[in-house]
Short mmCIF file of C-alpha atoms and ligand atoms in Angstrom, two decimals:
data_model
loop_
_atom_site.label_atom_id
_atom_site.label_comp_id
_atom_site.label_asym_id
_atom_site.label_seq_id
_atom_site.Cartn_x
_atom_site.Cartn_y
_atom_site.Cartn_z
CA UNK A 1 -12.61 -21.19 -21.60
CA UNK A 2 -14.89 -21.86 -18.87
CA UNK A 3 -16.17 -18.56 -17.50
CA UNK A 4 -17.55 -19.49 -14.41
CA UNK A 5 -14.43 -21.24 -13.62
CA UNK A 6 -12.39 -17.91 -13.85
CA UNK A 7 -15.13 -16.06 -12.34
CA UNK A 8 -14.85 -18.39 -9.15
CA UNK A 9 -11.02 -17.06 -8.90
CA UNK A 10 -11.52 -13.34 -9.45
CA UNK A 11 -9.94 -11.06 -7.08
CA UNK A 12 -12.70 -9.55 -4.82
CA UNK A 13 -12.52 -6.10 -6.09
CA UNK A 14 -13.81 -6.82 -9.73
CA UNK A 15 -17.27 -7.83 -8.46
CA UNK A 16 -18.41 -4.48 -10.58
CA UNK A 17 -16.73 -4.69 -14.08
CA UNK A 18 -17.44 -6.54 -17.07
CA UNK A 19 -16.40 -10.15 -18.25
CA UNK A 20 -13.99 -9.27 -20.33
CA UNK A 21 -12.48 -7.37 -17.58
CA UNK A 22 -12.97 -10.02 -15.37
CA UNK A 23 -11.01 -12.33 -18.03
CA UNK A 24 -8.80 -9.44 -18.29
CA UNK A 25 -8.14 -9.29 -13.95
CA UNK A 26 -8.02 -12.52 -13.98
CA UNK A 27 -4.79 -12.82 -16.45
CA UNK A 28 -2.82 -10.41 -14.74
CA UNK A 29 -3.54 -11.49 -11.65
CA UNK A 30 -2.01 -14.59 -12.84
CA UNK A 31 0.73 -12.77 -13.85
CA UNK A 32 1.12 -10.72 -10.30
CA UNK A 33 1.40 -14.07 -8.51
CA UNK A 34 4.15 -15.56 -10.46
CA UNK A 35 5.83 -12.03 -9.98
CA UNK A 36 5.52 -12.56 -6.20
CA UNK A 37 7.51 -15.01 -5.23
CA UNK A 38 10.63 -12.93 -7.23
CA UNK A 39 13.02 -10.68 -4.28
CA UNK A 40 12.99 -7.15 -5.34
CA UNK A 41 16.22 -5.86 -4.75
CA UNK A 42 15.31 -2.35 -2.80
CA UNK A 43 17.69 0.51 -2.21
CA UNK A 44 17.39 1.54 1.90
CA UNK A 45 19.22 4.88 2.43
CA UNK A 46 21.27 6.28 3.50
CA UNK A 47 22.99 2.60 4.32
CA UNK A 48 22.78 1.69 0.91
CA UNK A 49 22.02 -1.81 1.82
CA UNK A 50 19.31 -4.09 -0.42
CA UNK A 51 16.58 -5.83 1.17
CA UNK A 52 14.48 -7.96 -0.32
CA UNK A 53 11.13 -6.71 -0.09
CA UNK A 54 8.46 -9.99 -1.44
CA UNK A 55 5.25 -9.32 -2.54
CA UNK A 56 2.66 -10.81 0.04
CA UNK A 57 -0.72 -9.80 -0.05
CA UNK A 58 -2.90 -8.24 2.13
CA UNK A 59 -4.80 -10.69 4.10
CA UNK A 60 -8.26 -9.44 5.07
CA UNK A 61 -8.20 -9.37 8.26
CA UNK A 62 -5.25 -6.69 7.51
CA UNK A 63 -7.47 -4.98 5.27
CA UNK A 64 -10.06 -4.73 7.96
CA UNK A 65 -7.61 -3.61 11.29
CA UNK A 66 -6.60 -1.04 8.67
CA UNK A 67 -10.03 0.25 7.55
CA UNK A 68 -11.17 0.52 11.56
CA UNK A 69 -7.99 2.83 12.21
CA UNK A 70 -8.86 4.89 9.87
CA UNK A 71 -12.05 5.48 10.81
CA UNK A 72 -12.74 9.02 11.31
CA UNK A 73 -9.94 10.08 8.38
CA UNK A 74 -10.66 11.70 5.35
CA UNK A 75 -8.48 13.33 2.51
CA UNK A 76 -5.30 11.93 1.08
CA UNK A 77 -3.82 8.12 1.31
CA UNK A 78 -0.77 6.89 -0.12
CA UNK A 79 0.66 3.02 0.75
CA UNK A 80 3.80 2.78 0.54
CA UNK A 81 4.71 -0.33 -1.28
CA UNK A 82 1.19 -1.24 -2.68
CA UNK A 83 1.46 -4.81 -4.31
CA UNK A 84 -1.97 -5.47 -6.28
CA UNK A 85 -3.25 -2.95 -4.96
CA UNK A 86 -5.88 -3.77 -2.46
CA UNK A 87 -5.07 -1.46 0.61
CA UNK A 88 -5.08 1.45 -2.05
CA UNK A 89 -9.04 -0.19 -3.12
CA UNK A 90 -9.94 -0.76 0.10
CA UNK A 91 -9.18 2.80 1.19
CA UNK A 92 -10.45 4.48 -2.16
CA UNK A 93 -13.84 2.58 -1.21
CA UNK A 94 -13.67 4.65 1.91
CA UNK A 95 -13.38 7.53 0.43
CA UNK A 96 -9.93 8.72 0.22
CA UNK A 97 -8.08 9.90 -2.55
CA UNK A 98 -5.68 7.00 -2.84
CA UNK A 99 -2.48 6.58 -4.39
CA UNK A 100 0.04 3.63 -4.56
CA UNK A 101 4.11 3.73 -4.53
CA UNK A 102 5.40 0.33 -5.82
CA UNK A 103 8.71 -0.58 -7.30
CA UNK A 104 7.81 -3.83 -9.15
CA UNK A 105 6.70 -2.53 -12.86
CA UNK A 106 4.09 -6.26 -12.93
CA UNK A 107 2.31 -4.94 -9.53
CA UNK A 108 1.96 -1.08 -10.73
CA UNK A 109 0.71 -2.34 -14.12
CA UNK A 110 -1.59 -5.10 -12.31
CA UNK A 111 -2.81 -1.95 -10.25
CA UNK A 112 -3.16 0.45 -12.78
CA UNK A 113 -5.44 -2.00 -14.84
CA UNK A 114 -7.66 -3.10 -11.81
CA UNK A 115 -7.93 0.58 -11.01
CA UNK A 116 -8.86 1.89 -14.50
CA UNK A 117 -11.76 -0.95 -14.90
CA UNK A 118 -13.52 -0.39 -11.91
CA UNK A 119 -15.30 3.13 -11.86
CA UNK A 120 -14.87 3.08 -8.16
CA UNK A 121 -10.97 3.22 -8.05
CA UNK A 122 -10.23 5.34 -11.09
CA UNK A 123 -9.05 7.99 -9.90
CA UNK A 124 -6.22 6.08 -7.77
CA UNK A 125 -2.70 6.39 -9.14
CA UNK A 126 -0.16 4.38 -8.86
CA UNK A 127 3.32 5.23 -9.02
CA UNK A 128 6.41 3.29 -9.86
CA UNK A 129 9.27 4.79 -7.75
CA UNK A 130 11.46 4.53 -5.09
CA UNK A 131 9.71 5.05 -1.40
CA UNK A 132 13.11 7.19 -0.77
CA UNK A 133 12.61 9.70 -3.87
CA UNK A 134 8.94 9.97 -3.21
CA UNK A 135 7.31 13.09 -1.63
CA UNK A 136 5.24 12.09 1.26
CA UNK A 137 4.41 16.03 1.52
CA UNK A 138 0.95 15.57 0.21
CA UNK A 139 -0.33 13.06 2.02
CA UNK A 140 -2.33 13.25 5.47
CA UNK A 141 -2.52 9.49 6.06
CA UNK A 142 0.54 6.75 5.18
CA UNK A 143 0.11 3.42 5.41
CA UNK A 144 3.52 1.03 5.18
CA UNK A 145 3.83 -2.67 4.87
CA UNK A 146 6.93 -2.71 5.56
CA UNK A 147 10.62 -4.96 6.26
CA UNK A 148 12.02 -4.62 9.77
CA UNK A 149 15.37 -2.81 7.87
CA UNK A 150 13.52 0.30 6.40
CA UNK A 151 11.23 1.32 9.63
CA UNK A 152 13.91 3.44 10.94
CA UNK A 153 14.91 4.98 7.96
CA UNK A 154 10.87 5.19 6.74
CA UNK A 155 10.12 6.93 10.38
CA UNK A 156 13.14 9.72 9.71
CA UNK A 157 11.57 10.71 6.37
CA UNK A 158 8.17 10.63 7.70
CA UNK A 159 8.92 13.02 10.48
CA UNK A 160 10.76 15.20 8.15
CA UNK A 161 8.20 15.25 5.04
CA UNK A 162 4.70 14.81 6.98
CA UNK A 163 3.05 17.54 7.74
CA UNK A 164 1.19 18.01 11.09
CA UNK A 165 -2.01 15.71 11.74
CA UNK A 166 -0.69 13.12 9.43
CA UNK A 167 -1.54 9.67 10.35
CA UNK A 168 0.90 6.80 9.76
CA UNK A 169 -0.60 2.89 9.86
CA UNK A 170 2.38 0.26 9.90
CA UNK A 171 1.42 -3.19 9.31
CA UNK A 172 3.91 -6.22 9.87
CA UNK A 173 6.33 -3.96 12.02
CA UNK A 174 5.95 -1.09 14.08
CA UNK A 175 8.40 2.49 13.65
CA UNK A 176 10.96 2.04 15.77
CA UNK A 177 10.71 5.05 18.06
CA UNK A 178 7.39 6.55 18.06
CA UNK A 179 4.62 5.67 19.82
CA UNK A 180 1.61 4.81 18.57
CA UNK A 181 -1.91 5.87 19.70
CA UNK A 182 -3.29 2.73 19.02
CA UNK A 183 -2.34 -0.86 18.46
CA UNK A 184 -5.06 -3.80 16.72
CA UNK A 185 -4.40 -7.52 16.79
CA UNK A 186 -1.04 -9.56 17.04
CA UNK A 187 1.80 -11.09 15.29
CA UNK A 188 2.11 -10.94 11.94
CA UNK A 189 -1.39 -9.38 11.47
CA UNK A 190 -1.14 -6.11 14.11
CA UNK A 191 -1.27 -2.77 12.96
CA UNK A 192 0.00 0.35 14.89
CA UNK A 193 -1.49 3.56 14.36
CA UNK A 194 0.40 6.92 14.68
CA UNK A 195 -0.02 10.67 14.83
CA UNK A 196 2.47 13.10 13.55
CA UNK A 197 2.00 16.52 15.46
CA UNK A 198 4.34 19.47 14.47
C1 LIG B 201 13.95 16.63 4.88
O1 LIG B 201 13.10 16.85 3.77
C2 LIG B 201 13.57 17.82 2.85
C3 LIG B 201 12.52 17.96 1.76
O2 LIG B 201 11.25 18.15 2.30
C4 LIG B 201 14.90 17.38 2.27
O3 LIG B 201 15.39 18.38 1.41
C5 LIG B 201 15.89 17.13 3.41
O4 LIG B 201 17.09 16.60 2.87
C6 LIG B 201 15.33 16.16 4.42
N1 LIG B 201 16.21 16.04 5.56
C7 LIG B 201 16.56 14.86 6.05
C8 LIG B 201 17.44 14.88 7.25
O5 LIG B 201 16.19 13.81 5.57
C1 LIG B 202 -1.97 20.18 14.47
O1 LIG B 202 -3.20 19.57 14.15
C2 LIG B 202 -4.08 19.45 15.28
C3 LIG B 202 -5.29 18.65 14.84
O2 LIG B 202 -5.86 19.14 13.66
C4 LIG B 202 -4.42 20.85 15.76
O3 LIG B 202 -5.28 20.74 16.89
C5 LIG B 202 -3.14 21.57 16.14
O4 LIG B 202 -3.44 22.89 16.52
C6 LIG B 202 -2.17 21.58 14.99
N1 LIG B 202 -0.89 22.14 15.42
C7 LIG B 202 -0.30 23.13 14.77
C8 LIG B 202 1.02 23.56 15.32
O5 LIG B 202 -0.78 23.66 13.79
#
């Protein structure tokens, strides 16, 4: 196979691991693609209604909007729904503890993998579990891709879990009650920031 080739396509967060990981990031991420464009049927309580959450990655201008809210934090991150993993890199690069929720088993694997070949992410976990079973306790910063459906249901159990001083960063669509403290950008690409005082 031609190296350079595969090389050429490698996600940007392998830039510090070996070929054979590189061959190795490069398979799966093959693999996380073709698991992307598959509906994941998704549990939203207490309605009990599925929505069908699709993988769509990051773009980096996201990546960026996210990294300048979150300027200034420190401690623990979890994203909620955390596809291949690059909001969990990004924010592990900035020095956060990091962890990933993510119900599709491909994406966790794909994440676990990337995160376990790069010295830089290795301590990152990522779990696979339902958002609505998962303790956001822990965590003093949240960030949430999420579907229009689960924002009201998302902002009840982070306003019950969170503890005080915990920063929430929705991409795609805003909580539908709180107001945030900061908005970047527009459209499909605007992030709101939030604080959570108790
Ligand atoms: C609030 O969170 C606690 C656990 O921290 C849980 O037992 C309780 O059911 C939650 N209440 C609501 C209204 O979601
Ligand atoms: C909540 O956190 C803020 C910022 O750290 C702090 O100023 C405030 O006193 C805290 N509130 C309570 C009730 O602990």
């Amino acid at each position: 196979m031609d190296l350079e080739l595969l090389q050429g396509s490698e996600p940007k967060q392998s830039t510090a691991i070996s070929a054979t990981g590189k061959l190795l990031i490069y398979a799966t991420g093959g693999i996380a693609v073709g698991v992307s464009i598959i509906c994941i049927p998704f549990t939203v309580l207490p309605a009990l209604r599925k929505v069908c959450l699709p993988f769509v990655p990051a773009t980096n201008v996201q990546l960026e909007r996210v990294a300048k809210v979150l300027a200034g934090r420190s401690g623990k991150l979890l994203d909620v729904g955390s596809g291949d993993g690059r909001i969990v890199f990004t924010a592990a690069k900035l020095g956060f503890q990091a962890d990933g929720v993510e119900l599709n088993p491909w994406l966790v694997y794909y994440s676990r993998l990337a995160a376990w070949l790069n010295p830089q992410y290795r301590s990152s976990r990522f779990f696979r579990k339902d958002l609505w079973t998962f303790d956001l306790k822990p965590y003093n910063n949240i960030v949430i891709f999420g579907v229009e459906e689960m924002m009201q249901d998302f902002e009840k159990k982070v306003l019950n879990e969170s503890k005080n001083d915990t920063v929430v960063v929705a991409c795609r669509f805003p909580l539908p009650n709180m107001v945030p403290v900061e908005t970047v950008g527009s459209g499909v690409d605007t992030i709101w920031k939030y604080e959570i005082k108790k």
